[in-house]
Short mmCIF file of C-alpha atoms in Angstrom, two decimals:
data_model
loop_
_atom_site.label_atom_id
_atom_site.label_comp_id
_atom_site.label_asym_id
_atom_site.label_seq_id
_atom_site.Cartn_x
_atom_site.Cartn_y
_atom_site.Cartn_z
CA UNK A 12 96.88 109.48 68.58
CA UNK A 13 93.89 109.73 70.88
CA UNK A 14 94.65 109.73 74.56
CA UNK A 15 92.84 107.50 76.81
CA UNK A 16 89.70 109.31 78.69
CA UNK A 17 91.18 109.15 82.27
CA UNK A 18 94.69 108.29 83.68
CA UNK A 19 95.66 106.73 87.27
CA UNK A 20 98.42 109.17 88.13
CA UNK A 21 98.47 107.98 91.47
CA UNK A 22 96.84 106.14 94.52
CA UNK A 23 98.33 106.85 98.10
CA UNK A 24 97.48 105.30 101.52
CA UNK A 25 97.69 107.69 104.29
CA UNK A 26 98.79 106.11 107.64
CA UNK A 27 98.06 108.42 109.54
CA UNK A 28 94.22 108.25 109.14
CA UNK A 29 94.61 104.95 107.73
CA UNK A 30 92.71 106.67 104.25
CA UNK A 31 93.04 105.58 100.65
CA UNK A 32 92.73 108.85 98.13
CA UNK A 33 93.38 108.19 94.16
CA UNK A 34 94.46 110.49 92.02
CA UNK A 35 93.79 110.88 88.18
CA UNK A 36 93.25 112.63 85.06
CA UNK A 37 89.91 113.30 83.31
CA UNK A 38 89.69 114.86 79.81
CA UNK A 39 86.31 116.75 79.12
CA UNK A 40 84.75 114.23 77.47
CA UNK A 41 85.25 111.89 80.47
CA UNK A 42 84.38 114.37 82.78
CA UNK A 43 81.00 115.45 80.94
CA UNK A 44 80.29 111.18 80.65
CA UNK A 45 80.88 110.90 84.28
CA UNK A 46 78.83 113.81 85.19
CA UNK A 47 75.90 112.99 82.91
CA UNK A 48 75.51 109.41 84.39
CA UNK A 49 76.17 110.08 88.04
CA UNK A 50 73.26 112.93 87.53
CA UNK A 51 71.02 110.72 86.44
CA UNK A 52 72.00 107.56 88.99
CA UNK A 53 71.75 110.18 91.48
CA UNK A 54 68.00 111.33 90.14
CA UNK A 55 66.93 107.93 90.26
CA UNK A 56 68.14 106.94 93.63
CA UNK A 57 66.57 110.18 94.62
CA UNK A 58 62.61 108.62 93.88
CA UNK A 59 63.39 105.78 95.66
CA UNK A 60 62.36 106.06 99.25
CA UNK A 61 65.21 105.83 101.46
CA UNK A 62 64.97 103.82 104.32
CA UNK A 63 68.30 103.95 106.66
CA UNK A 64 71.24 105.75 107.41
CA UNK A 65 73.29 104.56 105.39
CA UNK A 66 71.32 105.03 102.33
CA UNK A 67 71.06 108.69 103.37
CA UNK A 68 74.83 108.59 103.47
CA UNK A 69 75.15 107.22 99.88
CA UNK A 70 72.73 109.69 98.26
CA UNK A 71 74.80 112.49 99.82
CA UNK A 72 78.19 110.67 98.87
CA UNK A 73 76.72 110.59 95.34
CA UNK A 74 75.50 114.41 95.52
CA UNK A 75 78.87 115.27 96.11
CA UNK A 76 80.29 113.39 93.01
CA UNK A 77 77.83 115.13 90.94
CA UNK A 78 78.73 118.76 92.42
CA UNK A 79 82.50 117.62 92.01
CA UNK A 80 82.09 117.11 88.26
CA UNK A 81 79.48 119.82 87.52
CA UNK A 82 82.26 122.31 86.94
CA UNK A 83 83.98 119.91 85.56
CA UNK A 84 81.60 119.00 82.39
CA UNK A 85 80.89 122.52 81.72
CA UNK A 86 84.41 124.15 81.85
CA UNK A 87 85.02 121.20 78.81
CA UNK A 88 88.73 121.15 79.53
CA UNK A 89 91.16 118.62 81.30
CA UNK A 90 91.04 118.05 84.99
CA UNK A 91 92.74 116.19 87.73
CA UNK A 92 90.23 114.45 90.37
CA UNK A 93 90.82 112.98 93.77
CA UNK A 94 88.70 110.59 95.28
CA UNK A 95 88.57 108.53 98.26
CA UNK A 96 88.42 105.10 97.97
CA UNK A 97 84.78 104.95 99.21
CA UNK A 98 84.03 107.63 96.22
CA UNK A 99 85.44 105.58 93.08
CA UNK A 100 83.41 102.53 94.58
CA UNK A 101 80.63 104.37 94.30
CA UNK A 102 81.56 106.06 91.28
CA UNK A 103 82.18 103.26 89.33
CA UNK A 104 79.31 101.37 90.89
CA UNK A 105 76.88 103.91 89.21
CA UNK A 106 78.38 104.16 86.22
CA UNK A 107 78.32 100.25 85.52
CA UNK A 108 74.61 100.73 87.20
CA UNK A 109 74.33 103.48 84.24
CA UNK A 110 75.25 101.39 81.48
CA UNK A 111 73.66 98.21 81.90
CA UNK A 112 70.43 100.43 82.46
CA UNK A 113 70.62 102.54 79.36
CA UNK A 114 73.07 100.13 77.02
CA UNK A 115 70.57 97.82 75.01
CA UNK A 116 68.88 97.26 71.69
CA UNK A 117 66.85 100.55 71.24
CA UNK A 118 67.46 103.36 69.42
CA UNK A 119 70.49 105.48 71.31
CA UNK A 120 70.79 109.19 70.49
CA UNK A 121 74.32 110.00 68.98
CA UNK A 122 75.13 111.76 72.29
CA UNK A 123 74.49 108.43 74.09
CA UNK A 124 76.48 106.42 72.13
CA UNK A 125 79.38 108.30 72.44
CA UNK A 126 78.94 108.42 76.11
CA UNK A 127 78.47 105.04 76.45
CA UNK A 128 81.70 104.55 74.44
CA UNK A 129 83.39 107.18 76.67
CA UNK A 130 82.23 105.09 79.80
CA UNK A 131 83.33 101.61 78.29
CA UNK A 132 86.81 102.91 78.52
CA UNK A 133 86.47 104.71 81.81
CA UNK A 134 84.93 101.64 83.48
CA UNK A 135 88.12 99.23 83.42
CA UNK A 136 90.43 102.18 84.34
CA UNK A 137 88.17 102.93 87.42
CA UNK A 138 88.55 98.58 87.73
CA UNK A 139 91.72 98.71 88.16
CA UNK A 140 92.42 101.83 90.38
CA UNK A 141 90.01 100.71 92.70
CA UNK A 142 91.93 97.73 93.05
CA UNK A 143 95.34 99.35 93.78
CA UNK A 144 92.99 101.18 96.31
CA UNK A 145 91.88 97.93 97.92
CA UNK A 146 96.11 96.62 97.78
CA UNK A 147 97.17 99.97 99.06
CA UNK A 148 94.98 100.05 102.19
CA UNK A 149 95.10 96.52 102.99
CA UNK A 150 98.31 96.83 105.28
CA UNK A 151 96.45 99.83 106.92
CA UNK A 152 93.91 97.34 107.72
CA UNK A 153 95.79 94.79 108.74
CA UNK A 154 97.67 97.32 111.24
CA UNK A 155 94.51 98.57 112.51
CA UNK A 156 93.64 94.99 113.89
#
């Protein structure tokens, strides 16, 4: 049996600086997917010229996804990942970005393929998680009011 390319283990609110962080498991091929797309998202958001702060913040946020699952790809083995909630938005916002860019009627290399196989079942995972993120800090929001 094949295990799935990344696991929730676990998403926490913490009250005390009203944060969201998830928690989950990446095998190599996930990792190596993830890296590979957020390095090229990254590349291409890097030509564009950015205009405001917050773009500036978003760039680095990305940066530090990529540097995060650098080691990751090359050490080919399983990991376990944190991220804040603010990350696997973005994460999974490139990704998605990723595929609907590179998915399509052409010619794919085999290494594409398979990436974009390994992403179709990270995607929905990454759906979901973000979610219980959203659930999980919604009474921190609500007590911040």
């Amino acid at each position: 049996m094949q295990e799935h390319p990344i696991q929730t283990l676990e998403v926490r609110a913490h009250e005390q600086d009203r944060s969201v962080t998830i928690t989950a498991a990446v095998t190599a091929d996930a990792s190596a997917a993830i890296f590979v797309a957020l390095s090229e998202q990254l590349d291409r958001h890097r030509r564009a010229p950015t205009e405001s702060v917050q773009g500036v913040l978003v760039l680095r946020e990305q940066q530090s996804l990529v540097e995060r699952f650098a080691p990751l790809a090359s050490a080919g083995t399983q990991a376990v990942v944190r991220f804040t909630e603010s990350e696997l938005r973005g994460c999974l916002l490139d990704l998605t970005d990723y595929t609907e860019r590179v998915d399509g009627d052409h010619f794919q290399p085999l290494a594409m393929r398979e990436r974009l196989q390994v992403i179709a079942q990270i995607t929905p995972v990454l759906w979901d998680a973000n979610a219980s993120a959203a659930a999980a800090g919604e009474p921190l929001t609500r007590a911040a009011q």
